[in-house]
Amino acid sequence: MATWAAVVLAAGKGVRMNSALPKVLHRVCGREMVRHVVEAVRAVHQGPVVIVVSPDSQAVRQCLGDSVEYVEQPEPRGTGDAVARAERLLVDRAQHLLVLYGDTPLLTSSTLSRLMEWHEATGAVLTLVTFDGVAPKGLGRIVRDAEGQVVAVVEEAEARGKQKAITEVNGGVYGFQAEWLWPALGGLAPSSTGELYLTALVASASREGLPVESVSCQEPGELLGVNNRVQLAQAEQAMRQRVLERWMLAGVTITDPASTYVDEGVVLGRDTVIFPNTTVAGATRVGERCHLGPGAMVFDSTIGDDCKVVASMVEGAVLEEAVHVGPFAHLRPGAYLEREVHVGNYAEVKNSRIGRGTKMGHFSYVGDAEVGRDVNIGAGTITCNYDGVRHHRTVIGDGAFIGSDTMLVAPVRVGAGASTGAGAVVTRDVPPDSLAVGMPARPRAKGRPRERGQPRVGK
Ligand code: UD1
Ligand code: MG
């Protein structure tokens, strides 16, 4: 069996992005472009993967980690120069090289395997993927002879006369015979821009009478190379459509794909329904039969089965099963909501565990707290967790009843079964099964405010 190694080019300056961030780290559906490319490669190739990076490549290395190897290109002297840098790492390690660019995030593994199979089957020294049907501006044109054989790739800067009108273009994905490639790279002459073009190898092989083959890609959008932010937005749109279609076919209802944004890498359960204007992003997992939206924003969160999130922001949170959130709630990092919790409108939870069945229906803030089971948190309850210097914890026991507008001045504990009266400012611990009222709150005879004839707001 033939052996392969892959080389991904990621050392270009990305000048056309006009960005402080390296081009290949710009994200498409939440994932860095170069990571999309490496994952497509990994799906069909288990051997070495070498990333060609610039000397200030810390961020790229951080993004891809040590599952790949790196080699530096000291100056961005062109794609031909970039590939040549990989020789010292790869010489004698593979018979064939798969060469790709880090700015083609839509590339699929099925196109890669078609390329690899055709390259091996034909014995070509060079096989490239071409496509047609998009505006060729900025891309290398495929020049064929009378027999239809590929004889050259002409870059935009070099294209003259009729060549400019050629619509078949180079996708930037290649198979090479390694023993032909390394010496051939040494023979590359600088182009009119001073760069060494990898694509000039097509003409070199053709001149030597060596076989060059091509595979055409039927989906022109798949080979969109992202050089500027207009193309970045086009890639985002195409990838988004692809991700949504995958989930719809897997049993997720998306009522309005045009206003639904799901990152690559998100996991959605069967029979979940996503309503319009909803974003599900980052490392998020959503269970079965959930309703998200309209207007839900879910980032880096885990949501169990049968949950509902309406017009709310959920970030870095965990929701167990049958949790209802919103409308207009904000769950912030570290919010952990056990089964059947209800967090209603204008409520915020941060770094807190809320026990099973607890209800927090209306405009409240719970931060740095541990709230037990079946607690009622009345409208306007605030955990005053920050004294201007440090954050402090609030602990509320099972079955407690926190009256409307209670201020819990942390650190403070409200015991299990205890109650606070409306407007209580709780500065001291409230013992279990007791009642505290007033400002500052004082203990009162046992019994819940509602049993003592006080109105109960915020059930
Ligand atoms: C390239 C191809 C063009 C093809 C198009 C497809 C060449 C000369 N041209 O043009 O035929 O149609 O891709 O998208 O190859 N890079 C380096 N070092 C460098 C220069 C570039 O690592 O010195 C990397 C870039 O980071 C990028 C990739 O190589 O990931 C491609 O470079 P780019 O400048 O985007 O080439 P294009 O102009 O798009
Ligand atoms: Mg490009």
XYZ file of C-alpha atoms and ligand atoms in Angstrom:
499
model
C 0.000 0.000 0.000
C 1.257 3.467 -0.864
C 2.299 5.676 2.016
C 1.217 9.271 2.285
C 2.177 12.329 4.292
C 0.233 15.591 4.327
C 1.569 19.151 4.232
C -0.730 22.057 5.127
C 0.491 25.550 4.289
C -0.265 28.126 6.952
C 2.656 30.551 6.852
C 1.309 33.209 4.492
C 0.925 36.770 5.729
C -2.767 36.908 4.892
C -2.343 40.578 3.957
C -5.754 40.694 2.302
C -7.466 39.866 5.608
C -6.121 43.112 7.088
C -5.947 41.485 10.512
C -3.675 41.086 13.517
C -4.743 37.436 13.622
C -3.031 34.951 11.259
C -5.403 34.292 8.360
C -5.739 30.555 8.952
C -6.953 31.178 12.517
C -10.011 33.119 11.429
C -13.028 31.012 12.267
C -15.736 29.525 10.102
C -18.701 28.193 12.077
C -16.682 28.583 15.236
C -13.675 26.560 14.113
C -10.347 27.930 12.871
C -9.953 27.474 9.105
C -6.754 25.484 9.447
C -8.448 23.141 11.915
C -11.217 22.442 9.394
C -8.534 21.524 6.871
C -6.595 19.311 9.297
C -9.782 17.521 10.329
C -10.723 16.806 6.715
C -7.213 15.374 6.255
C -7.389 13.310 9.446
C -10.623 11.693 8.291
C -8.785 10.026 5.390
C -5.163 9.923 6.486
C -3.572 8.650 9.663
C 0.085 9.283 8.718
C 2.261 12.347 9.289
C 0.713 15.815 8.942
C 3.150 18.715 8.736
C 1.987 22.307 9.103
C 4.191 24.971 7.526
C 4.056 27.985 9.821
C 5.629 31.417 10.061
C 8.194 32.121 12.813
C 5.556 33.875 14.979
C 3.271 30.867 14.896
C 2.573 30.331 18.577
C -1.159 30.786 18.084
C -1.314 28.256 15.235
C 0.641 25.726 17.285
C -1.669 26.304 20.209
C -4.710 25.807 18.016
C -3.578 22.493 16.496
C -1.602 21.057 19.401
C 0.873 18.215 19.073
C -1.157 15.835 16.936
C 0.627 17.405 13.968
C 4.255 18.379 13.236
C 5.450 21.876 12.454
C 8.112 23.355 10.236
C 8.895 27.042 9.874
C 9.083 29.080 6.715
C 11.280 32.041 7.709
C 9.847 34.408 5.069
C 6.601 34.055 3.105
C 8.323 33.526 -0.213
C 5.445 31.713 -1.862
C 3.647 28.389 -1.766
C 6.494 26.580 -3.560
C 9.005 27.768 -0.976
C 6.604 26.798 1.825
C 6.302 23.183 0.652
C 10.072 22.924 0.208
C 10.472 23.643 3.937
C 8.742 20.363 4.776
C 11.332 18.272 2.937
C 13.698 17.862 5.860
C 10.886 16.469 8.031
C 9.357 14.221 5.414
C 12.086 12.972 3.161
C 11.932 9.164 2.952
C 8.834 9.011 5.159
C 6.200 8.764 2.433
C 5.847 7.892 -1.259
C 3.155 10.496 -1.869
C 2.408 13.905 -0.488
C -0.952 15.478 -0.045
C -0.451 19.249 -0.129
C -3.191 21.632 0.963
C -3.668 25.252 1.929
C -4.868 26.276 5.352
C -7.388 28.733 3.903
C -9.819 26.272 2.252
C -12.115 25.386 5.166
C -14.911 23.862 3.078
C -12.789 21.103 1.610
C -14.298 17.673 2.318
C -12.584 14.399 3.054
C -14.421 12.754 0.166
C -12.712 15.090 -2.314
C -9.390 14.278 -0.653
C -9.922 10.548 -0.953
C -10.957 10.903 -4.615
C -7.752 12.831 -5.255
C -5.583 10.282 -3.455
C -7.176 7.314 -5.213
C -6.865 8.887 -8.665
C -3.281 9.943 -8.011
C -2.293 6.418 -7.015
C -4.287 4.760 -9.803
C -2.833 6.893 -12.609
C 0.755 7.025 -11.376
C 0.907 10.770 -12.105
C 3.749 12.786 -10.604
C 1.254 15.494 -9.790
C -2.540 15.401 -9.439
C -4.541 18.495 -8.650
C -8.166 19.311 -7.878
C -9.825 21.771 -10.238
C -13.226 23.368 -10.276
C -15.347 25.506 -12.502
C -18.373 27.713 -12.071
C -17.108 30.516 -9.845
C -15.593 33.884 -10.748
C -11.933 32.995 -11.363
C -10.578 36.290 -9.997
C -7.499 35.775 -7.865
C -7.251 32.064 -8.664
C -4.828 30.040 -10.749
C -6.246 29.204 -14.198
C -5.950 25.644 -15.537
C -4.385 25.570 -18.986
C -5.084 22.422 -21.022
C -3.696 21.317 -24.391
C -5.709 20.158 -27.404
C -6.033 16.661 -25.861
C -7.414 18.115 -22.666
C -4.226 17.384 -20.753
C -3.346 19.885 -17.991
C -0.158 21.643 -19.046
C 0.059 24.625 -16.694
C -1.539 26.619 -13.918
C -1.308 30.324 -14.615
C -1.658 32.636 -11.653
C -3.679 35.835 -11.870
C -0.546 38.005 -11.899
C 0.883 36.074 -14.844
C -2.318 35.521 -16.835
C -2.298 37.124 -20.264
C -4.965 37.589 -22.939
C -7.197 34.548 -23.344
C -5.854 32.920 -20.189
C -7.759 35.464 -18.143
C -11.008 34.147 -19.585
C -10.363 30.538 -18.488
C -12.970 29.550 -15.924
C -11.508 26.234 -14.771
C -9.364 27.063 -11.756
C -6.976 25.483 -9.284
C -8.438 24.409 -5.963
C -5.097 24.328 -4.174
C -5.164 20.631 -3.238
C -2.512 18.341 -4.701
C -1.092 14.849 -4.702
C 2.625 14.616 -5.525
C 5.056 11.775 -5.965
C 7.575 12.569 -3.249
C 10.675 11.502 -5.123
C 9.743 13.794 -8.009
C 8.544 16.703 -5.840
C 11.564 17.478 -3.666
C 14.096 17.976 -6.483
C 11.474 19.707 -8.659
C 10.899 22.310 -5.947
C 14.615 23.103 -6.022
C 14.272 23.996 -9.695
C 11.463 26.550 -9.256
C 12.201 30.017 -10.597
C 10.679 33.127 -8.998
C 7.471 34.416 -10.554
C 6.888 38.016 -11.632
C 5.925 38.811 -8.019
C 9.177 37.349 -6.706
C 7.348 34.436 -5.056
C 8.022 30.781 -5.763
C 4.709 29.421 -6.950
C 3.935 25.785 -6.174
C 1.646 25.868 -9.173
C 4.606 26.404 -11.518
C 5.396 22.707 -10.960
C 2.538 21.795 -13.287
C 4.354 23.367 -16.226
C 7.658 21.806 -15.079
C 6.159 18.300 -15.101
C 4.437 18.906 -18.393
C 7.649 20.152 -20.019
C 9.429 16.998 -18.846
C 6.641 14.942 -20.446
C 5.599 13.531 -17.069
C 2.002 12.676 -16.335
C -0.121 15.378 -14.648
C -3.659 14.428 -13.676
C -6.644 16.344 -12.408
C -9.762 15.570 -10.434
C -12.664 17.919 -10.849
C -14.730 18.999 -7.909
C -18.452 19.207 -8.672
C -19.203 21.472 -5.731
C -17.367 24.689 -6.654
C -18.027 26.236 -3.247
C -16.060 23.472 -1.566
C -12.768 24.860 -2.781
C -13.406 28.456 -1.855
C -10.060 29.822 -0.701
C -10.488 32.549 1.876
C -8.198 35.471 1.167
C -10.335 38.336 2.475
C -13.289 38.865 4.793
C -15.840 38.857 2.008
C -14.779 35.304 1.213
C -14.725 34.538 4.940
C -18.412 35.443 5.134
C -19.137 33.333 2.033
C -17.377 30.359 3.612
C -19.306 30.890 6.832
C -22.613 30.840 4.993
C -21.771 27.707 3.026
C -20.487 25.866 6.093
C -23.525 26.911 8.103
C -25.851 25.460 5.508
C -23.849 22.232 5.534
C -23.953 21.950 9.335
C -27.685 22.671 9.514
C -28.516 20.156 6.804
C -26.525 17.495 8.632
C -28.537 18.089 11.817
C -31.870 18.242 10.029
C -31.125 14.869 8.440
C -30.163 13.570 11.878
C -33.594 14.400 13.281
C -33.399 17.991 14.491
C -36.132 20.412 13.427
C -34.817 23.814 12.397
C -37.783 26.020 11.662
C -35.809 28.800 9.986
C -32.346 27.765 8.751
C -31.746 31.315 7.500
C -31.649 32.671 11.042
C -30.150 29.676 12.848
C -26.431 29.469 13.617
C -24.928 26.205 14.805
C -21.175 25.843 15.176
C -19.251 22.908 13.803
C -18.651 20.614 16.780
C -21.965 21.277 18.533
C -23.998 18.138 19.267
C -27.808 18.213 19.017
C -30.204 15.479 20.160
C -33.040 13.934 18.152
C -36.398 15.718 18.047
C -34.937 18.892 19.408
C -36.542 21.931 17.779
C -34.621 25.111 17.060
C -36.747 28.210 16.544
C -35.617 31.338 14.641
C -32.835 33.716 15.624
C -30.960 31.138 17.618
C -27.220 30.588 17.969
C -25.759 27.392 19.379
C -22.007 27.739 19.576
C -18.733 26.504 21.022
C -18.462 23.226 22.900
C -22.194 22.789 23.363
C -24.181 19.578 23.686
C -27.958 19.625 23.587
C -30.097 16.621 24.498
C -33.257 15.242 22.913
C -36.663 16.921 22.655
C -35.369 20.345 23.684
C -36.821 23.619 22.450
C -34.242 26.301 21.792
C -35.442 29.764 20.833
C -36.806 31.857 19.409
C -33.895 34.077 20.255
C -31.724 31.652 22.242
C -27.955 32.148 22.454
C -26.200 29.083 23.797
C -22.417 28.963 24.144
C -20.159 26.265 25.609
C -22.990 24.682 27.568
C -24.462 21.271 28.260
C -28.216 20.980 28.028
C -30.029 17.780 29.007
C -33.153 16.255 27.461
C -36.521 18.050 27.434
C -35.172 21.512 28.258
C -36.550 24.812 27.004
C -34.527 27.953 26.465
C -36.503 30.927 25.151
C -34.966 34.293 24.230
C -32.106 33.881 26.668
C -28.342 33.731 26.870
C -26.776 30.550 28.223
C -22.972 30.513 28.445
C -20.713 28.030 30.183
C -23.710 26.521 31.955
C -25.027 23.031 32.635
C -28.745 22.261 32.557
C -29.899 18.834 33.651
C -33.192 17.496 32.265
C -36.497 19.387 31.899
C -35.029 22.743 32.870
C -36.889 25.833 31.616
C -35.096 29.098 31.039
C -36.389 32.463 29.930
C -37.561 34.540 28.332
C -34.796 37.091 28.927
C -32.648 35.150 31.360
C -28.876 35.037 31.500
C -27.056 31.929 32.662
C -23.396 32.704 33.058
C -20.331 30.470 33.444
C -20.570 28.003 36.293
C -24.365 28.005 36.436
C -25.504 24.427 37.140
C -29.250 23.848 37.086
C -30.497 20.499 38.299
C -33.600 18.747 36.926
C -36.822 20.720 36.566
C -35.390 24.040 37.631
C -37.246 27.047 36.282
C -35.426 30.323 35.697
C -37.807 32.925 34.364
C -37.574 36.425 32.983
C -34.843 38.910 33.844
C -33.046 36.384 35.997
C -29.305 35.862 36.119
C -27.371 32.931 37.550
C -23.586 32.806 37.803
C -21.263 30.223 39.336
C -24.078 28.645 41.302
C -25.730 25.278 41.689
C -29.508 25.379 41.768
C -31.203 22.293 43.214
C -33.851 20.144 41.603
C -37.262 21.731 41.168
C -36.226 25.162 42.432
C -38.112 28.086 40.903
C -36.684 31.502 40.242
C -39.380 33.118 38.198
C -38.681 36.829 37.999
C -35.890 39.406 37.947
C -33.328 37.987 40.340
C -29.582 37.569 40.613
C -28.023 34.457 42.069
C -24.226 34.440 42.026
C -21.675 32.289 43.883
C -24.481 30.397 45.564
C -25.591 26.924 46.396
C -29.338 26.630 46.332
C -31.061 23.456 47.507
C -34.074 21.594 46.111
C -37.584 22.988 45.791
C -36.613 26.459 46.865
C -38.796 29.397 45.863
C -36.743 32.435 45.004
C -39.132 35.374 45.016
C -39.121 38.218 42.531
C -36.276 40.667 42.970
C -34.080 38.413 45.126
C -30.420 39.349 44.989
C -27.377 37.555 46.322
C -25.147 40.483 47.269
C -22.027 38.438 46.555
C -19.424 41.130 45.991
C -18.164 43.527 48.618
C -16.068 45.518 46.186
C -12.993 43.401 46.796
C -13.998 39.757 47.070
C -16.846 37.464 46.144
C -18.672 35.575 48.887
C -20.958 32.564 48.884
C -24.620 32.254 49.695
C -26.066 28.907 50.744
C -29.820 28.275 50.705
C -31.156 24.989 52.098
C -33.794 22.672 50.607
C -37.356 23.894 50.645
C -36.500 27.440 51.719
C -38.821 30.276 50.744
C -37.071 33.508 49.825
C -39.567 36.362 49.905
C -39.726 38.969 47.185
C -36.984 41.562 47.130
C -34.793 39.746 49.642
C -31.156 40.906 49.723
C -28.888 38.059 50.792
C -25.701 39.798 51.929
C -23.009 37.137 51.467
C -21.409 35.284 53.071
C -24.685 34.079 54.431
C -26.765 30.910 54.873
C -30.476 30.394 54.848
C -31.304 27.054 56.481
C -33.527 24.347 55.012
C -37.212 25.166 55.299
C -36.497 28.742 56.442
C -38.310 31.787 55.024
C -37.466 35.423 54.518
C -40.071 38.170 54.435
C -40.560 40.502 51.496
C -37.830 43.144 51.421
C -35.657 41.369 54.021
C -31.999 42.376 54.072
C -30.359 39.224 55.365
C -26.961 39.955 56.886
C -26.827 37.016 59.317
C -27.463 33.305 58.884
C -31.098 32.286 59.077
C -31.535 29.011 61.007
C -33.482 26.141 59.434
C -37.280 26.383 59.592
C -37.185 29.937 60.947
C -38.404 33.227 59.534
C -36.333 36.416 59.129
C -37.888 39.766 58.228
C -36.966 43.442 58.008
C -33.795 45.423 57.450
C -31.471 44.151 58.696
C -33.491 40.971 58.926
C -34.364 39.702 62.415
C -35.835 36.371 63.392
C -39.608 36.295 63.820
C -41.901 33.647 65.167
C -41.719 30.499 63.099
C -44.057 30.225 60.159
C -43.970 31.317 56.613
C -44.968 34.860 55.656
C -47.737 33.643 53.419
C -49.215 31.703 56.328
C -49.169 34.930 58.309
C -51.367 36.703 55.827
C -48.664 38.402 53.752
C -49.173 38.472 50.007
C -46.947 36.118 48.118
C -45.449 37.665 44.994
C -43.594 35.601 42.492
C -44.823 32.100 42.804
C -3.359 29.836 -4.345
C -2.851 29.220 -5.648
C -3.925 29.371 -6.725
C -5.203 28.703 -6.264
C -5.647 29.261 -4.903
C -6.771 28.404 -4.361
C -0.409 29.496 -5.680
C 0.722 30.260 -6.230
N -1.621 29.884 -6.083
O -3.523 31.246 -4.518
O -3.487 28.742 -7.935
O -6.203 28.905 -7.246
O -4.563 29.202 -3.960
O -7.251 28.925 -3.159
O -0.203 28.550 -4.935
N 1.340 30.292 2.237
C 2.470 29.968 2.948
N 3.640 30.581 2.616
C 3.731 31.492 1.619
C 2.571 31.810 0.893
C 1.390 31.187 1.219
O 2.433 29.142 3.856
O 4.842 31.996 1.396
C 0.072 29.645 2.603
C -1.012 30.623 3.034
O -1.004 30.764 4.453
C -2.299 29.959 2.550
C -1.833 29.112 1.368
O -0.430 28.992 1.463
O -2.842 29.118 3.526
C -2.224 29.705 0.017
O -1.678 31.003 -0.105
P -2.538 32.207 -0.697
O -1.709 33.428 -0.627
O -3.860 32.229 -0.086
O -2.647 31.762 -2.221
P -3.751 32.243 -3.273
O -3.407 33.598 -3.750
O -5.089 32.044 -2.690
Mg -5.748 31.636 -0.759
